[in-house]
XYZ file of C-alpha atoms in Angstrom:
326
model
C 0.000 0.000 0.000
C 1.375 3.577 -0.635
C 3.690 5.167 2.056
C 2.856 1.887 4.305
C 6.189 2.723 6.054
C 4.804 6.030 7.758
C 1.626 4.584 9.544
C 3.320 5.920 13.212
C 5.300 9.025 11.480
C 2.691 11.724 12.272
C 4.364 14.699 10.568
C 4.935 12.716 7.412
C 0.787 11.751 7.582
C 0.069 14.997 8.016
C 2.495 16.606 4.957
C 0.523 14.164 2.588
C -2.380 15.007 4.383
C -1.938 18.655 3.112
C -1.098 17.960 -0.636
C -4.086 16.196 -0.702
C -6.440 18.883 0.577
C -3.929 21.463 -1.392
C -4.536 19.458 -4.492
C -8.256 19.947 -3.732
C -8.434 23.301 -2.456
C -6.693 24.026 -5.513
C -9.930 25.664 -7.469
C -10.891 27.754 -4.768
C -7.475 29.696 -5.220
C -6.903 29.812 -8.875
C -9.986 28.782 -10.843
C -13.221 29.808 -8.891
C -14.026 32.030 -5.630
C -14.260 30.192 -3.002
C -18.088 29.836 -1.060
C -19.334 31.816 0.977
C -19.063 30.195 5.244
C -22.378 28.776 6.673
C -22.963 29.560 10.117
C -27.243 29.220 9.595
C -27.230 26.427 12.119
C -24.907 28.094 14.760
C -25.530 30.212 17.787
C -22.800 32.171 16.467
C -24.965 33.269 13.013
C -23.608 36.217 11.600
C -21.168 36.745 14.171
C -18.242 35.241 11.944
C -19.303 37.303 8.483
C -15.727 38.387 8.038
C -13.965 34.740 7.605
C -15.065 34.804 4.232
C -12.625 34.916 1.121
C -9.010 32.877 -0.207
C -7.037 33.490 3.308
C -9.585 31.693 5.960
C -10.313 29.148 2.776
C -6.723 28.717 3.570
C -7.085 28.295 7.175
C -10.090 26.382 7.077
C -7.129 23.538 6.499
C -5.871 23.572 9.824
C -9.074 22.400 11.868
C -9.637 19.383 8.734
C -5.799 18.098 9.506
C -6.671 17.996 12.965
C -9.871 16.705 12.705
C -8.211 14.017 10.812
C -5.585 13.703 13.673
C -7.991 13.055 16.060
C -9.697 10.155 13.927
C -6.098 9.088 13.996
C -5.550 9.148 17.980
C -9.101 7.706 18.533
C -8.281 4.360 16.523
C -4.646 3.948 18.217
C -6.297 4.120 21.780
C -9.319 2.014 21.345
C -9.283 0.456 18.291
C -7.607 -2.740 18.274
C -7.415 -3.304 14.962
C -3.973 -2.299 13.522
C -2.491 -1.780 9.944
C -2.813 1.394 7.650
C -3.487 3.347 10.280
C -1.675 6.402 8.076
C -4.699 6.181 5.876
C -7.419 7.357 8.298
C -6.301 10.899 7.869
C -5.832 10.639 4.203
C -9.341 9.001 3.719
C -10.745 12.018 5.697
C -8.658 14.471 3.866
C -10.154 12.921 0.402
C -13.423 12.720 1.694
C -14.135 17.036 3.261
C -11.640 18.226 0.376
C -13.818 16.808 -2.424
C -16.894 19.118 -1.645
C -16.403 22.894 -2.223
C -18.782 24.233 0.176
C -16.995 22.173 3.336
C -14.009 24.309 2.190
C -14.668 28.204 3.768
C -14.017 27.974 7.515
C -17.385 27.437 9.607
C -19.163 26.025 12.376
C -19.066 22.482 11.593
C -15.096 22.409 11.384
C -15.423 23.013 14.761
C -18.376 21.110 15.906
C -16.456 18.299 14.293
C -13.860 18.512 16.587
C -15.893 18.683 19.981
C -18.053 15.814 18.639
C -14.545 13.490 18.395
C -13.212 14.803 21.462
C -16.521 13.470 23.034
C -16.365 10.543 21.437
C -12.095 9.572 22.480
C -13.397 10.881 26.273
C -16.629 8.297 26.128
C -14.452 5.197 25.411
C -12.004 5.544 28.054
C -15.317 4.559 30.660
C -14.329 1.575 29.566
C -13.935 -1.232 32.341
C -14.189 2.041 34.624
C -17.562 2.840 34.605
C -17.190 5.035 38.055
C -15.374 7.355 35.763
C -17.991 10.187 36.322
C -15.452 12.879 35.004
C -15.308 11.138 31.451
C -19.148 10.874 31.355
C -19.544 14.567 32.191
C -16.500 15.670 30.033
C -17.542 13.965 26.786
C -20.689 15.463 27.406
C -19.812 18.482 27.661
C -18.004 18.565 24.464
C -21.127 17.118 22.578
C -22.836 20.428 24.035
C -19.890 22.447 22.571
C -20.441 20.595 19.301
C -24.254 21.600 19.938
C -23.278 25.448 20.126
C -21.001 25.443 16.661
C -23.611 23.602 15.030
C -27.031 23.115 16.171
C -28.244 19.999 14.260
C -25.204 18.349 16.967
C -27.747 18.433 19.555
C -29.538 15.334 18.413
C -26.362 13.397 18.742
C -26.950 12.937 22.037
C -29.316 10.650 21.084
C -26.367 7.973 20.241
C -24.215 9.214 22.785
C -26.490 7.956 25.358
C -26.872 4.597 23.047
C -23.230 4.307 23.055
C -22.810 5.321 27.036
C -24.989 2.463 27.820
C -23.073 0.077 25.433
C -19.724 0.640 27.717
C -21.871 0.335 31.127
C -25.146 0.077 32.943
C -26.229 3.900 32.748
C -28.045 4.850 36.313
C -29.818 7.731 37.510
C -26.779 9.593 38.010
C -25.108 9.062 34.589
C -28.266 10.759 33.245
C -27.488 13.839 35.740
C -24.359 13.821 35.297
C -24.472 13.988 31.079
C -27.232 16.034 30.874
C -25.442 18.327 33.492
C -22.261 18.159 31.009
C -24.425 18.619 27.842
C -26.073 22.070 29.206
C -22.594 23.778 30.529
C -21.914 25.137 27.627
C -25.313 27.021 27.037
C -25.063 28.298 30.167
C -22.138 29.984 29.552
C -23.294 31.074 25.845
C -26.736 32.788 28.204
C -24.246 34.088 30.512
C -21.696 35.388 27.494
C -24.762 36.880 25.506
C -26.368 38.198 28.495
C -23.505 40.906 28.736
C -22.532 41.474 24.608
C -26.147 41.847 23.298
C -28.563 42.197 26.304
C -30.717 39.098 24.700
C -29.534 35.930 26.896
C -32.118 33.656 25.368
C -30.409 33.626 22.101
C -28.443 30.943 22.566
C -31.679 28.921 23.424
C -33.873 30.697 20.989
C -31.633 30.136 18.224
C -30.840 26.059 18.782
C -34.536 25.314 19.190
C -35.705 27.278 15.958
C -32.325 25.613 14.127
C -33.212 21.900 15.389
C -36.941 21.787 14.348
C -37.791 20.850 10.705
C -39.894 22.755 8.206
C -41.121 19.440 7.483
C -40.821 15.702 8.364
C -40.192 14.195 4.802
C -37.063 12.811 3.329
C -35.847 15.233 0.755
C -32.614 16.319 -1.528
C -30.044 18.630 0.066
C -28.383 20.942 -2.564
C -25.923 19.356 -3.373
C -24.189 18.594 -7.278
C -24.859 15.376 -8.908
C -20.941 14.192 -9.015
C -21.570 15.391 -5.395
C -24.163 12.343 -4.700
C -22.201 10.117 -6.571
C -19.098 10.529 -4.538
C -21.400 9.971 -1.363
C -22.843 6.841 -2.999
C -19.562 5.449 -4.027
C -18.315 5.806 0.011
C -21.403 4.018 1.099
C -21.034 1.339 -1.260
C -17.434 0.817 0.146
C -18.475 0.750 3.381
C -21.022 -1.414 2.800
C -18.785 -3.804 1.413
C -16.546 -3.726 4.340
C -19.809 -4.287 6.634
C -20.136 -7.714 4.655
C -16.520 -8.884 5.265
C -16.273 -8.641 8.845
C -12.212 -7.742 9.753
C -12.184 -10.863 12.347
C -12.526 -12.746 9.185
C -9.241 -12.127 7.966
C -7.903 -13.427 10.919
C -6.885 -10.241 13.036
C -7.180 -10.069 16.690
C -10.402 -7.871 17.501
C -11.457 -7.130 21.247
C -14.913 -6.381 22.956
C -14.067 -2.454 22.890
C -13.301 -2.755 19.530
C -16.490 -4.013 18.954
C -18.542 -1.237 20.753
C -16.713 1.366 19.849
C -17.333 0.549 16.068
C -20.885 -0.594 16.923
C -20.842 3.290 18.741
C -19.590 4.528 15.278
C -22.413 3.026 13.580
C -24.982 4.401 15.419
C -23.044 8.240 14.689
C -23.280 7.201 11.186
C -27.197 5.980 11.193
C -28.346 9.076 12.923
C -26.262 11.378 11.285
C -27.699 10.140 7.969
C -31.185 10.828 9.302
C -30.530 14.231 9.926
C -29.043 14.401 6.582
C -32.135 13.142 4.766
C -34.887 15.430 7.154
C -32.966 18.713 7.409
C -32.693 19.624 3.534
C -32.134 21.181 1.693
C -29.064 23.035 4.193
C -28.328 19.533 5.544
C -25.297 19.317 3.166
C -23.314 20.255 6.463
C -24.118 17.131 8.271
C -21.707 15.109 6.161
C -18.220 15.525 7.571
C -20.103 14.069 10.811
C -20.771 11.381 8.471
C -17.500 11.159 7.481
C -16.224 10.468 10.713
C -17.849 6.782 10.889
C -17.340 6.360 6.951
C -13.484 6.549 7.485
C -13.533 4.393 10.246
C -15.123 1.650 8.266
C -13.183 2.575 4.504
C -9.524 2.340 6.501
C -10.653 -1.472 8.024
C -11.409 -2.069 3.940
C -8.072 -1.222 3.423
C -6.609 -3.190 6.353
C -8.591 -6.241 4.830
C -7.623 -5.904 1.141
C -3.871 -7.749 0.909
C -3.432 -6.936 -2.389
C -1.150 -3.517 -2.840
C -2.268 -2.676 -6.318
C -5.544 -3.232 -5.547
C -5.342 -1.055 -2.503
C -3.144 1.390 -4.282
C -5.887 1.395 -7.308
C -8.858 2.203 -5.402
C -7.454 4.965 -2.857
C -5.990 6.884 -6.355
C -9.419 6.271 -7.241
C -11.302 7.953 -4.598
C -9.057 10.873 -5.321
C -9.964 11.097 -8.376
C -13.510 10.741 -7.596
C -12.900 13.323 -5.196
C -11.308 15.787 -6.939
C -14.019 15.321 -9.551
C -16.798 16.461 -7.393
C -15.071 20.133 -7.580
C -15.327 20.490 -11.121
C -18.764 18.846 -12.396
């Protein structure tokens, strides 16, 4: 597989890391102007109107590498399964870079972030469910999450789904992450309270971002090479759902097993909220991402074959890179 030498070399992921997204970013700079940020679904709408142009395009790079990063960390401390490990920040570098309107800096580069961090803070409850400061902590940053972006809030759905997979939730596990979930709104009513006088924005705004015009299925705006990109990942995904990585003989534990099972659920809910908040819903798919690169690395890690493996990631680049021109 290409550059399977660097898998623990973090710089050297990271400097391919950024010719791929430079290679893809590429337009924005020379060929097009770049869109305009969306912060709709943000308590901070209209707030950040000045990140807008070539230079925060540029910058908009730094939270996707770290994103990617943290993708990276989460599968080296709970994920057991090793091999290719260098690809889970390429595969999430191919996937953002190849739509143009993930490219301006916003709101869900950040809720991104928080929604990881809650995730890698969740799994380490494992085998220590009295660990009360995890619970509240990973919370917390789901709430953050909630704040840069509002459609985050109905993650918590999963979250708890994924709390009670690692241990027995009680009566104070539901304090305690509901507690953790509402800091950060009570700081945003305590911060808006002071700069505009109106401390039920923060509230105002999530609750009017969160509920639907309507409750059918419908067709974000996105571009047709746009939905076939997204179709091609879920076919690959699929296909690594139907050949299980135990099969290939690779040592998989029980928190392996949740925490992909926990990434599953991200996935299924986040692809709800996809399909019932168009047509702006378009920004719900790096959350997406998150559990598609999971699952499209472990397709790698199955597939011995080099050229194969070689063939279809220069593929998805190309299908990538596609998606910004047609």
């Amino acid at each position: 597989m290409i550059f399977d030498n660097i898998r623990r070399k973090v710089f050297r992921i990271l400097l391919f890391a950024l010719l791929i997204l430079l290679l893809l970013y590429a337009k924005d700079w020379f060929f097009d102007i770049p869109d305009e940020a969306e912060w709709a679904n943000s308590i901070f709408t209209g707030f950040p109107d000045i990140l807008y142009g070539r230079l925060w395009t540029l910058i908009s790079i730094i939270p996707v590498l770290i994103n990617g990063i943290l993708i990276y960390k989460i599968n080296f401390d709970h994920i057991s399964v090793t091999g290719r490990e260098h690809l889970l920040v390429w595969l999430w570098a191919v996937q953002v870079g190849g739509f143009s309107f993930l490219h301006p800096l916003s709101g869900i580069h950040f809720a991104v972030a928080f929604i990881l961090l809650s995730y890698d803070t969740l799994f380490n409850i494992y085998r220590n469910t009295s660990n009360y400061s995890a619970i509240f902590l990973s919370s917390m940053y789901l709430g953050i999450a909630a704040c840069f972006y509002s459609l985050s809030l109905y993650l918590f759905v999963p979250y708890i789904i994924s709390l009670y997979r690692f241990k027995i939730a009680e009566l104070r596990d539901w304090i305690i992450s509901i507690a953790g979930f509402l800091v950060p709104f009570y700081f945003a009513i305590f911060i808006f309270h002071f700069l505009t006088g109106n401390w039920l924005y923060p509230i105002e705004t999530t609750v009017n971002n969160i509920i639907p015009d309507s409750l059918s299925a419908g067709i974000a705006e996105m571009r047709m090479s746009q939905y076939i990109f997204c179709v091609f990942i879920l076919i690959l995904v699929g296909i690594k759902m139907f050949i299980p990585v135990k099969s290939t003989g690779r040592r998989i534990n029980q928190k392996t097993i949740s925490c992909i099972r926990s990434f599953s659920v991200l996935m299924f809910f986040s692809i709800l909220i996809f399909l019932f908040f168009t047509p702006e819903s378009k920004f719900v798919l790096p959350i997406i991402f998150i559990s598609t690169t999971i699952y499209l690395r472990m397709l790698f890690v199955i597939i011995n074959k080099n050229i194969i493996a070689n063939s279809l990631f220069i593929l998805l680049v190309i299908a990538s890179a596609m998606t910004l021109f047609y």
